[in-house]
Coordinates of C-alpha atoms in Angstrom, one line a residue:
Chain A
M1 CA 10.9 -6.1 19.4
A2 CA 7.7 -6.0 21.1
I3 CA 4.5 -4.4 19.7
L4 CA 1.8 -2.8 21.9
V5 CA -1.7 -2.7 20.8
I6 CA -4.1 -0.5 22.2
A7 CA -7.6 -2.2 23.1
E8 CA -10.8 -0.6 21.7
H9 CA -13.5 -1.3 24.3
T10 CA -16.6 0.0 26.2
N11 CA -15.3 -0.5 29.6
V12 CA -17.3 -3.9 29.8
A13 CA -16.5 -5.3 26.6
L14 CA -13.6 -5.7 24.1
G15 CA -14.1 -4.1 20.8
A16 CA -14.3 -6.6 18.0
A17 CA -11.7 -4.2 16.0
T18 CA -8.9 -5.0 18.5
L19 CA -9.0 -8.6 17.0
N20 CA -8.1 -7.2 13.5
T21 CA -5.2 -5.0 15.0
V22 CA -3.6 -7.9 16.8
S23 CA -3.6 -9.8 13.6
A24 CA -2.1 -6.5 11.8
A25 CA 0.7 -7.0 14.8
K26 CA 1.2 -10.6 14.2
A27 CA 2.0 -9.7 10.6
I28 CA 4.9 -7.2 11.7
G29 CA 6.1 -10.0 13.9
G30 CA 7.4 -9.9 17.7
E31 CA 5.7 -10.1 21.3
I32 CA 2.5 -8.7 21.4
H33 CA 1.2 -6.8 24.3
V34 CA -2.2 -5.1 24.7
L35 CA -3.1 -2.1 26.7
V36 CA -6.5 -1.5 28.0
A37 CA -6.8 2.0 29.5
G38 CA -10.4 2.2 31.2
A39 CA -12.3 2.8 34.0
G40 CA -13.6 -0.6 36.0
S41 CA -12.5 -2.3 32.8
A42 CA -11.1 -5.6 34.6
A43 CA -13.4 -7.9 32.2
V44 CA -11.8 -6.2 29.0
A45 CA -8.3 -6.8 30.3
E46 CA -9.5 -10.7 30.8
A47 CA -10.8 -10.9 27.3
A48 CA -7.9 -9.3 26.0
A49 CA -5.6 -12.0 27.9
K50 CA -7.3 -14.8 25.8
I51 CA -6.9 -13.3 22.5
D52 CA -4.5 -15.7 20.3
G53 CA -1.1 -14.6 20.2
V54 CA -1.0 -11.9 23.1
S55 CA 1.7 -12.6 25.8
K56 CA 0.9 -9.5 28.1
V57 CA -2.2 -7.3 28.9
L58 CA -1.3 -4.3 30.8
S59 CA -4.2 -2.9 32.5
A60 CA -4.5 1.0 33.4
D61 CA -7.7 1.3 35.2
N62 CA -8.3 4.9 36.4
A63 CA -11.6 7.1 36.5
A64 CA -9.7 9.6 34.0
F65 CA -9.8 6.9 31.3
A66 CA -13.7 6.4 31.7
H67 CA -14.5 8.1 28.5
Q68 CA -11.2 7.5 26.5
L69 CA -10.6 11.5 26.6
P70 CA -7.6 11.7 24.5
E71 CA -6.0 14.3 26.8
N72 CA -5.9 11.9 29.6
V73 CA -5.3 8.7 27.5
A74 CA -2.7 9.9 25.2
P75 CA -0.2 10.8 27.7
L76 CA -0.5 7.2 29.3
I77 CA 0.0 5.3 26.0
A78 CA 3.2 7.5 25.3
E79 CA 4.5 6.7 28.9
V80 CA 3.8 2.9 28.1
G81 CA 4.8 3.1 24.5
K82 CA 8.0 4.2 24.9
G83 CA 9.5 0.7 25.4
Y84 CA 7.8 -0.5 22.3
S85 CA 8.9 -0.7 18.6
H86 CA 5.4 -0.3 17.4
I87 CA 2.1 1.2 18.9
L88 CA -1.0 0.1 17.1
A89 CA -4.5 1.1 17.5
S90 CA -7.7 0.2 15.5
A91 CA -8.8 3.0 13.0
T92 CA -11.8 3.6 15.0
T93 CA -13.0 7.0 15.7
N94 CA -11.5 6.4 19.2
G95 CA -8.2 5.4 17.8
K96 CA -8.0 8.2 15.3
N97 CA -8.7 10.7 18.1
I98 CA -6.0 9.5 20.2
M99 CA -3.3 8.0 18.4
P100 CA -1.9 11.4 16.5
R101 CA -1.8 12.6 20.1
V102 CA 0.1 9.9 21.2
A103 CA 2.6 10.4 17.9
A104 CA 3.4 14.0 18.5
L105 CA 4.0 13.1 22.4
L106 CA 6.7 10.8 21.3
D107 CA 7.9 13.0 18.4
V108 CA 7.4 10.7 15.7
D109 CA 5.3 10.7 12.5
Q110 CA 2.0 8.6 12.4
I111 CA 1.0 6.2 9.7
S112 CA -2.6 6.1 9.2
E113 CA -5.3 3.4 8.4
I114 CA -2.7 0.6 7.0
I115 CA -4.3 -2.1 5.1
A116 CA -1.2 -4.3 4.4
V117 CA 2.1 -5.2 5.9
E118 CA 5.0 -5.3 3.7
S119 CA 7.6 -5.7 6.5
A120 CA 8.2 -4.3 10.1
D121 CA 8.8 -0.9 8.7
T122 CA 6.8 -0.8 5.5
F123 CA 2.9 -0.6 4.9
K124 CA 0.3 -0.1 2.6
R125 CA -2.3 2.5 2.9
P126 CA -5.2 4.0 1.1
I127 CA -4.9 7.8 -0.1
Y128 CA -7.3 10.0 -2.2
A129 CA -10.1 8.1 -0.7
G130 CA -8.7 4.8 -2.1
N131 CA -8.4 6.1 -5.4
A132 CA -4.6 5.1 -4.7
I133 CA -2.8 2.7 -2.7
A134 CA 0.8 4.3 -1.1
T135 CA 3.5 2.0 0.1
V136 CA 5.3 4.0 2.8
Q137 CA 8.4 3.6 5.0
S138 CA 9.0 4.5 8.4
S139 CA 12.4 5.3 10.1
A140 CA 10.8 6.4 13.3
A141 CA 12.2 4.8 16.6
I142 CA 8.6 3.9 17.6
K143 CA 5.9 3.4 14.7
V144 CA 2.7 4.9 15.6
I145 CA 0.3 3.3 13.3
T146 CA -3.6 2.9 13.0
V147 CA -4.9 0.0 11.5
R148 CA -7.9 -0.4 8.9
G149 CA -9.8 -3.4 10.3
T150 CA -10.8 -4.6 7.0
G151 CA -7.5 -4.8 6.0
F152 CA -6.8 -8.1 8.2
D153 CA -8.9 -11.0 9.5
A154 CA -9.9 -11.0 12.8
A155 CA -7.3 -12.9 15.4
A156 CA -8.9 -15.9 17.4
A157 CA -10.5 -14.5 20.5
E158 CA -9.9 -17.6 22.4
G159 CA -6.8 -19.7 23.0
G160 CA -4.2 -17.2 24.3
S161 CA -3.4 -17.0 27.9
A162 CA -1.6 -13.8 28.5
T163 CA -0.5 -12.5 32.2
V164 CA -2.5 -9.5 33.4
E165 CA -0.3 -6.7 34.9
A166 CA -1.9 -3.6 36.5
V167 CA -0.2 -0.1 35.4
A168 CA -0.6 2.3 38.1
A169 CA -0.3 5.5 35.9
G170 CA -2.6 7.9 34.8
S171 CA -4.2 11.4 35.8
D172 CA -6.9 13.6 34.7
A173 CA -5.1 16.5 32.8
G174 CA -7.9 18.6 34.0
I175 CA -8.7 20.3 30.4
S176 CA -11.7 18.6 29.0
A177 CA -14.7 17.0 30.5
F178 CA -17.3 14.4 29.1
V179 CA -20.6 15.9 29.0
G180 CA -22.7 13.1 27.2
E181 CA -23.5 10.6 24.4
E182 CA -26.4 9.7 22.5
L183 CA -25.3 6.2 21.2
A184 CA -27.6 4.2 18.5
K185 CA -29.2 1.3 20.2
S186 CA -29.7 -1.7 17.9
D187 CA -30.1 -5.5 18.2
R188 CA -28.4 -6.0 14.9
P189 CA -24.8 -6.7 14.8
E190 CA -22.1 -3.9 14.5
L191 CA -21.8 -2.6 10.8
T192 CA -18.0 -3.0 10.9
A193 CA -18.4 -6.6 12.1
A194 CA -21.5 -7.8 10.3
K195 CA -21.3 -10.6 7.9
V196 CA -24.0 -9.1 5.7
V197 CA -24.7 -5.4 5.2
V198 CA -27.9 -3.9 3.7
S199 CA -27.4 -0.2 3.1
G200 CA -29.8 2.5 1.7
G201 CA -29.4 5.6 -0.1
R202 CA -31.1 8.6 -1.2
G203 CA -33.6 6.4 -3.2
M204 CA -35.1 5.4 0.0
Q205 CA -36.8 8.8 0.0
N206 CA -37.3 8.9 3.7
G207 CA -36.4 7.6 7.3
E208 CA -39.5 5.7 7.5
N209 CA -38.7 3.5 4.4
F210 CA -35.7 2.2 6.0
A211 CA -37.8 0.1 8.1
M212 CA -38.2 -2.3 5.0
L213 CA -34.4 -2.6 4.9
N214 CA -34.4 -3.3 8.6
R215 CA -36.8 -6.3 8.1
V216 CA -34.5 -7.8 5.3
A217 CA -31.6 -7.1 7.7
D218 CA -33.3 -9.2 10.4
K219 CA -34.0 -11.9 7.9
L220 CA -30.3 -12.0 7.2
G221 CA -28.8 -11.0 10.6
A222 CA -27.5 -8.1 9.0
A223 CA -26.3 -4.8 9.8
V224 CA -28.2 -1.6 8.2
G225 CA -26.0 1.0 6.7
A226 CA -26.7 4.3 4.5
S227 CA -24.9 6.5 2.0
R228 CA -23.8 10.0 3.0
A229 CA -26.7 10.9 0.6
A230 CA -29.3 9.4 3.0
V231 CA -27.5 10.6 6.0
D232 CA -27.2 14.2 4.8
A233 CA -30.9 14.2 3.9
G234 CA -31.6 13.3 7.5
F235 CA -33.1 10.1 7.0
V236 CA -30.8 8.1 9.5
P237 CA -28.1 9.2 11.7
N238 CA -24.5 9.7 11.1
D239 CA -23.2 6.2 12.7
M240 CA -25.0 4.4 10.0
Q241 CA -22.9 6.1 7.1
V242 CA -20.6 3.6 5.1
G243 CA -18.1 5.6 2.9
Q244 CA -14.7 7.4 3.0
T245 CA -15.6 9.5 6.0
G246 CA -17.9 7.2 7.5
K247 CA -17.5 3.4 8.3
I248 CA -15.2 1.1 5.9
V249 CA -16.9 -2.0 6.0
A250 CA -15.9 -5.6 3.9
P251 CA -18.7 -8.0 4.8
D252 CA -19.2 -11.4 3.0
L253 CA -22.7 -9.9 1.5
Y254 CA -23.1 -6.1 0.6
I255 CA -26.4 -5.0 -0.5
A256 CA -26.7 -1.7 -1.8
V257 CA -30.4 -0.4 -2.2
G258 CA -31.2 3.0 -3.9
I259 CA -27.5 3.9 -3.7
S260 CA -26.0 5.3 -7.1
G261 CA -22.3 4.6 -6.0
A262 CA -20.5 7.8 -5.5
I263 CA -16.5 7.4 -5.0
Q264 CA -16.6 8.0 -1.4
H265 CA -19.1 5.3 -0.7
L266 CA -17.3 3.0 -2.8
A267 CA -14.2 3.7 -0.9
G268 CA -16.4 2.4 2.0
M269 CA -17.5 -0.8 0.6
K270 CA -15.8 -2.1 -2.4
D271 CA -13.6 -4.7 -0.4
S272 CA -16.9 -6.6 0.2
K273 CA -16.8 -10.2 -1.0
V274 CA -20.0 -10.0 -3.0
I275 CA -21.8 -6.7 -3.7
V276 CA -25.4 -6.5 -4.8
A277 CA -26.8 -3.5 -6.0
I278 CA -30.8 -2.7 -6.5
N279 CA -31.1 0.4 -8.4
K280 CA -33.8 1.7 -11.1
D281 CA -31.3 3.8 -12.9
E282 CA -29.5 1.3 -14.8
D283 CA -26.6 3.9 -15.5
A284 CA -25.9 4.0 -11.9
P285 CA -22.2 3.9 -11.2
I286 CA -22.7 1.2 -8.4
F287 CA -23.2 -1.4 -11.1
Q288 CA -20.0 -1.2 -12.2
V289 CA -18.7 -2.7 -8.9
A290 CA -21.8 -5.0 -8.2
D291 CA -21.6 -8.7 -8.5
Y292 CA -25.5 -8.8 -9.2
G293 CA -27.0 -5.9 -10.3
L294 CA -31.2 -5.8 -10.3
V295 CA -32.5 -2.7 -12.2
A296 CA -35.7 -2.4 -10.5
D297 CA -37.9 -0.1 -8.2
L298 CA -36.8 -0.8 -4.8
F299 CA -40.3 -0.5 -3.4
D300 CA -41.2 -3.2 -5.5
A301 CA -37.8 -5.1 -5.2
I302 CA -37.4 -5.0 -1.3
P303 CA -40.9 -6.6 -0.2
E304 CA -40.3 -9.4 -2.7
L305 CA -36.7 -9.9 -1.4
E306 CA -38.1 -10.0 2.1
A307 CA -40.7 -12.2 1.1
A308 CA -38.3 -14.8 -0.8
L309 CA -35.8 -15.1 2.3
Chain B
M1 CA -11.8 35.9 21.0
K2 CA -9.7 35.2 18.2
V3 CA -10.0 31.9 15.9
L4 CA -7.3 30.7 13.9
V5 CA -8.4 28.3 11.0
A6 CA -6.0 26.2 9.1
V7 CA -6.7 25.4 5.4
K8 CA -5.2 23.0 2.9
R9 CA -4.7 23.4 -0.8
V10 CA -5.9 20.1 -2.1
V11 CA -7.1 18.4 -5.3
D12 CA -10.5 19.5 -6.1
Y13 CA -13.0 16.8 -4.5
N14 CA -14.9 16.4 -8.2
V15 CA -11.4 15.4 -9.6
K16 CA -11.2 11.7 -10.4
V17 CA -7.2 11.4 -9.8
R18 CA -5.0 9.1 -11.7
V19 CA -1.9 7.4 -10.7
K20 CA 1.1 8.5 -12.6
A21 CA 2.8 5.7 -14.8
D22 CA 6.0 5.8 -13.0
N23 CA 3.9 4.9 -9.2
S24 CA 6.0 8.0 -8.0
G25 CA 2.4 9.7 -6.9
V26 CA -0.7 10.8 -8.5
D27 CA -0.5 13.1 -11.5
L28 CA -1.6 16.7 -10.5
A29 CA -0.5 18.4 -13.4
N30 CA -3.1 20.7 -14.8
V31 CA -5.8 19.5 -12.2
K32 CA -8.1 21.8 -10.5
M33 CA -7.3 22.7 -7.1
S34 CA -9.2 23.8 -4.3
M35 CA -9.7 24.5 -0.4
N36 CA -10.0 21.0 1.3
P37 CA -13.9 20.4 1.9
F38 CA -13.4 20.1 5.7
C39 CA -11.1 23.1 5.7
E40 CA -14.1 25.2 4.5
I41 CA -16.3 24.0 7.0
G42 CA -14.0 25.2 9.5
V43 CA -13.9 28.5 7.9
E44 CA -17.6 28.7 7.6
E45 CA -17.8 27.8 11.4
A46 CA -15.2 30.5 12.3
I47 CA -17.2 33.3 10.4
R48 CA -20.5 32.2 11.9
L49 CA -18.6 32.6 15.3
K50 CA -18.0 36.2 14.3
E51 CA -21.4 36.9 13.2
K52 CA -22.8 35.9 16.4
G53 CA -20.2 38.3 18.1
I54 CA -18.4 35.4 19.9
A55 CA -15.4 35.7 17.7
T56 CA -13.7 39.0 16.9
E57 CA -11.4 38.1 14.5
V58 CA -10.7 35.2 12.1
V59 CA -7.1 34.5 10.9
V60 CA -6.7 32.0 8.4
V61 CA -3.7 29.9 7.6
S62 CA -2.2 27.6 5.1
I63 CA 0.9 25.6 4.9
G64 CA 1.7 25.0 1.2
P65 CA 3.3 26.5 -2.1
N66 CA 2.9 30.0 -3.1
A67 CA -0.4 29.1 -5.1
A68 CA -2.3 28.2 -1.8
Q69 CA -2.5 32.1 -1.8
E70 CA -5.4 31.4 -3.9
Q71 CA -7.4 29.4 -1.3
L72 CA -6.3 32.1 1.6
R73 CA -7.7 34.5 -1.0
T74 CA -11.2 32.6 -0.9
A75 CA -11.3 32.3 3.0
L76 CA -10.6 36.1 3.0
A77 CA -13.8 36.3 0.4
L78 CA -15.9 34.1 2.9
G79 CA -15.4 36.5 5.8
A80 CA -11.8 35.9 7.2
D81 CA -10.2 39.0 8.5
R82 CA -6.3 38.0 7.7
A83 CA -4.3 35.4 6.5
I84 CA -1.0 33.9 6.6
L85 CA 0.8 31.7 4.4
V86 CA 3.8 29.3 5.5
E87 CA 5.5 28.9 2.1
C88 CA 7.0 25.4 1.3
N89 CA 7.2 23.3 -1.7
D90 CA 7.9 20.0 -0.1
E91 CA 5.2 17.7 0.7
L92 CA 5.0 17.7 4.4
R93 CA 3.9 15.2 6.9
S94 CA 1.5 16.0 9.6
L95 CA 3.8 16.3 12.3
T96 CA 5.9 18.7 10.7
V97 CA 2.6 20.8 9.7
A98 CA 1.4 20.6 13.5
K99 CA 4.8 21.8 14.6
L100 CA 4.4 24.8 12.0
L101 CA 1.0 25.4 13.3
K102 CA 2.0 25.3 16.9
A103 CA 4.6 28.1 15.9
V104 CA 1.9 30.4 14.2
V105 CA -0.5 29.5 17.6
D106 CA 2.6 30.8 19.8
Q107 CA 2.6 34.1 17.7
E108 CA -1.3 34.5 17.2
Q109 CA -2.4 33.3 20.6
P110 CA -5.8 32.2 19.5
Q111 CA -8.5 30.9 21.7
L112 CA -9.9 28.4 19.3
I113 CA -8.1 26.8 16.5
M114 CA -10.3 25.2 13.6
L115 CA -8.8 22.5 11.5
G116 CA -10.5 19.8 8.8
K117 CA -10.5 16.4 10.3
Q118 CA -8.5 15.3 7.3
A119 CA -7.4 16.4 4.1
I120 CA -9.0 14.7 1.2
D121 CA -5.6 14.1 -0.3
S122 CA -3.3 12.2 2.3
D123 CA -6.4 11.1 4.1
N124 CA -4.2 11.1 7.3
N125 CA -6.3 12.6 10.1
Q126 CA -3.5 13.8 12.2
T127 CA -2.9 17.4 12.3
G128 CA -5.4 18.5 14.8
Q129 CA -4.7 15.9 17.3
M130 CA -1.2 16.4 17.1
L131 CA -1.3 20.2 17.4
G132 CA -3.4 19.0 20.6
A133 CA -0.3 17.6 21.9
L134 CA 2.1 19.9 20.9
T135 CA 0.1 23.1 22.5
G136 CA -1.1 21.1 25.4
Y137 CA -4.8 22.0 24.6
A138 CA -7.7 20.0 24.6
Q139 CA -9.2 18.5 21.3
G140 CA -12.7 18.1 19.9
T141 CA -12.2 16.1 17.1
F142 CA -15.2 15.3 14.2
A143 CA -17.1 18.1 15.4
S144 CA -20.7 18.1 14.2
K145 CA -21.8 21.0 16.8
V146 CA -19.7 23.8 18.4
E147 CA -21.0 26.0 21.2
V148 CA -18.6 28.5 22.8
A149 CA -19.9 29.1 26.3
G150 CA -17.7 31.4 28.5
D151 CA -14.4 30.1 29.0
K152 CA -15.2 26.6 27.6
V153 CA -16.5 25.1 24.5
N154 CA -18.8 22.4 24.1
V155 CA -18.1 20.4 21.1
T156 CA -20.5 17.6 19.9
R157 CA -18.5 14.8 18.2
E158 CA -19.4 12.1 15.5
I159 CA -18.2 8.9 16.9
D160 CA -18.7 5.2 15.9
G161 CA -21.8 4.5 17.8
G162 CA -23.4 7.7 17.7
L163 CA -22.7 11.1 18.9
Q164 CA -20.5 12.0 22.0
T165 CA -20.4 16.0 23.6
V166 CA -17.3 16.9 25.3
A167 CA -16.5 20.4 27.2
L168 CA -13.0 21.8 26.6
N169 CA -11.4 24.6 28.3
L170 CA -10.2 27.3 26.0
P171 CA -8.1 27.6 24.4
A172 CA -9.0 24.4 22.3
I173 CA -8.7 22.9 19.0
V174 CA -11.7 21.7 16.8
T175 CA -11.6 19.7 13.7
T176 CA -14.6 19.6 11.6
D177 CA -16.8 16.8 10.2
L178 CA -19.4 17.3 7.4
R179 CA -22.4 17.8 9.3
L180 CA -21.1 20.9 11.0
N181 CA -22.3 23.2 8.6
E182 CA -22.7 24.0 4.7
P183 CA -20.3 26.5 3.8
R184 CA -21.5 29.5 1.9
Y185 CA -20.4 30.8 -1.5
A186 CA -18.4 33.7 -1.9
S187 CA -20.1 36.9 -3.4
L188 CA -18.3 38.7 -6.1
P189 CA -18.3 42.1 -4.2
N190 CA -16.7 40.1 -1.4
I191 CA -14.2 38.3 -3.8
M192 CA -13.0 41.8 -4.9
K193 CA -13.1 43.3 -1.3
A194 CA -10.8 40.0 -0.2
K195 CA -8.1 41.0 -2.6
K196 CA -7.2 44.4 -0.5
K197 CA -7.0 42.1 2.9
P198 CA -3.7 41.3 4.7
L199 CA -2.0 38.0 3.7
E200 CA 1.6 37.6 5.0
I201 CA 3.9 35.3 3.7
I202 CA 6.5 33.9 5.9
T203 CA 8.9 30.7 5.6
P204 CA 9.2 27.5 7.8
D205 CA 12.8 28.7 8.4
S206 CA 11.6 31.9 10.2
L207 CA 9.4 29.8 12.4
G208 CA 12.3 27.7 13.2
V209 CA 10.9 24.4 12.3
S210 CA 12.9 21.8 10.4
T211 CA 10.7 20.1 7.6
A212 CA 12.5 16.6 8.0
S213 CA 10.2 13.5 8.1
T214 CA 10.7 9.9 9.0
V215 CA 8.4 8.9 6.7
T216 CA 9.1 7.9 2.6
T217 CA 6.7 6.9 0.1
L218 CA 8.2 4.3 -1.9
K219 CA 5.4 4.0 -4.6
V220 CA 1.8 4.9 -5.6
E221 CA -0.3 2.3 -7.3
A222 CA -4.0 2.1 -8.7
P223 CA -6.2 0.1 -6.3
A224 CA -7.2 -3.4 -7.6
T225 CA -10.2 -2.6 -9.7
R226 CA -13.7 -4.9 -9.3
S227 CA -15.3 -5.6 -12.5
A228 CA -18.8 -5.2 -12.8
G229 CA -20.8 -8.8 -12.6
I230 CA -23.8 -9.9 -14.3
K231 CA -27.5 -8.2 -14.0
V232 CA -30.0 -10.4 -12.6
K233 CA -33.8 -10.0 -14.1
S234 CA -35.6 -10.8 -10.9
V235 CA -35.5 -10.9 -7.0
A236 CA -36.1 -14.6 -7.8
E237 CA -33.1 -15.1 -9.6
L238 CA -31.1 -12.9 -7.4
V239 CA -31.9 -15.0 -4.4
E240 CA -30.9 -18.1 -6.1
K241 CA -27.6 -16.8 -7.5
L242 CA -27.1 -15.9 -3.9
K243 CA -27.6 -19.2 -2.6
N244 CA -26.1 -21.3 -5.1
E245 CA -23.5 -19.5 -6.8
A246 CA -22.2 -17.3 -4.3
K247 CA -23.1 -19.2 -1.4
V248 CA -23.3 -16.0 1.0
I249 CA -27.0 -16.7 2.2

């Protein structure tokens, strides 16, 4: 039994989420291979070869894979994946985009966003926005799975010495094209990989006030997130959203500022080790999950916090 | 251009679901059911395309129990022209749903197929992409903007790092994200009118699709709960606790 892990990457760097997915593969048990489908992505293949526990890296380097268009990448994964018992990808927007297409090409069901491995065919996954946890068993010949990173510790990025093999497959399906992207540029850590996350909600009142959170975040080496309410109100862009339909985070410390704590937000952060809530409404539901709650006006508390750090 | 929108009947998003005592699932007895919010956004987008003169007909399809007629009538009241219910009482997996939709696509031949990116009950986020594989059409998932231009559709997608725009050949599949639009409410006259719009009921058998699946749900449990911690009185106390008690800063 061998497991194929699909690498998450930017063509130049390996995505941290891949390390959590490799850990999920280890929990299933078996030889672990990593597929890097990209364009000019040799450095990613080299990085993948160093992940602890990986025995082989398959590198499919083709211009058609440059932007991870599912119409081009899914047929490759389905073709390469035929010889494996499991195909795993991170439940990033990229993994979520491509993997169901792979599953349907292989004519198998997919199991989405697993948070635990019970056995090689049985997994736990959240349903109803995390209000229930289902244990599901699959009898499919090839198990196509996406992995929620917060459910698994990252595998060591160094220590492995896998062989890298080129895969000469792939073509442009010719039905889709990349037009452009607007990526948020930030010197701060990535939300899903940060040890500390500071998030703002509707209580921030506007986008300019997020500068206050940025200053606190810089002192803590933290990433800055937001609730859906703050994103929908146009304070900050969508890629900052933490919640069921945004990013799922589980840092060591999560500081929720001016966030009431709607169920869908809690679904995105309740696995954090320590949760701090700062809100002037003492009845806000966020306090029911917070380890430390401070009932205060955030416009007083945040500058004070910045000064105290 | 014909637009097909798939809608799912799910527990209303305001309902706090409870796991059944025997761990066989969640308790849906006497619980309010609604159209999946992401599907509602798909219906709204299709109707806006019709209002702009781009779409000529909006067909809504649902796969589910007889009661899903309620959600189809809602879509008709919002402005869809006609509805199809593939009646099935079993709990279906996404691949089966995609196969049933593929059969409907073969019959209807729409140019654009809209689906919600995920249903808020099973949270799978699979059906649109699977339909893409089965039809061989391109897919624009997690859409925050949809622009039809000639024989292509430009879809702006919400991705982890920001936004990505792709150009897809028609026919194509689009799955909706939250910020694509804000769905309207149905007016009373339109609700009355919707009762007279055509709603066809068919079965999976008539589409030649088996509803068997390789996935079995063994049990459903309530998640581990977090208990509330303590309230601190000041920022100074908070910083002290984080440093010395929690040791996270």
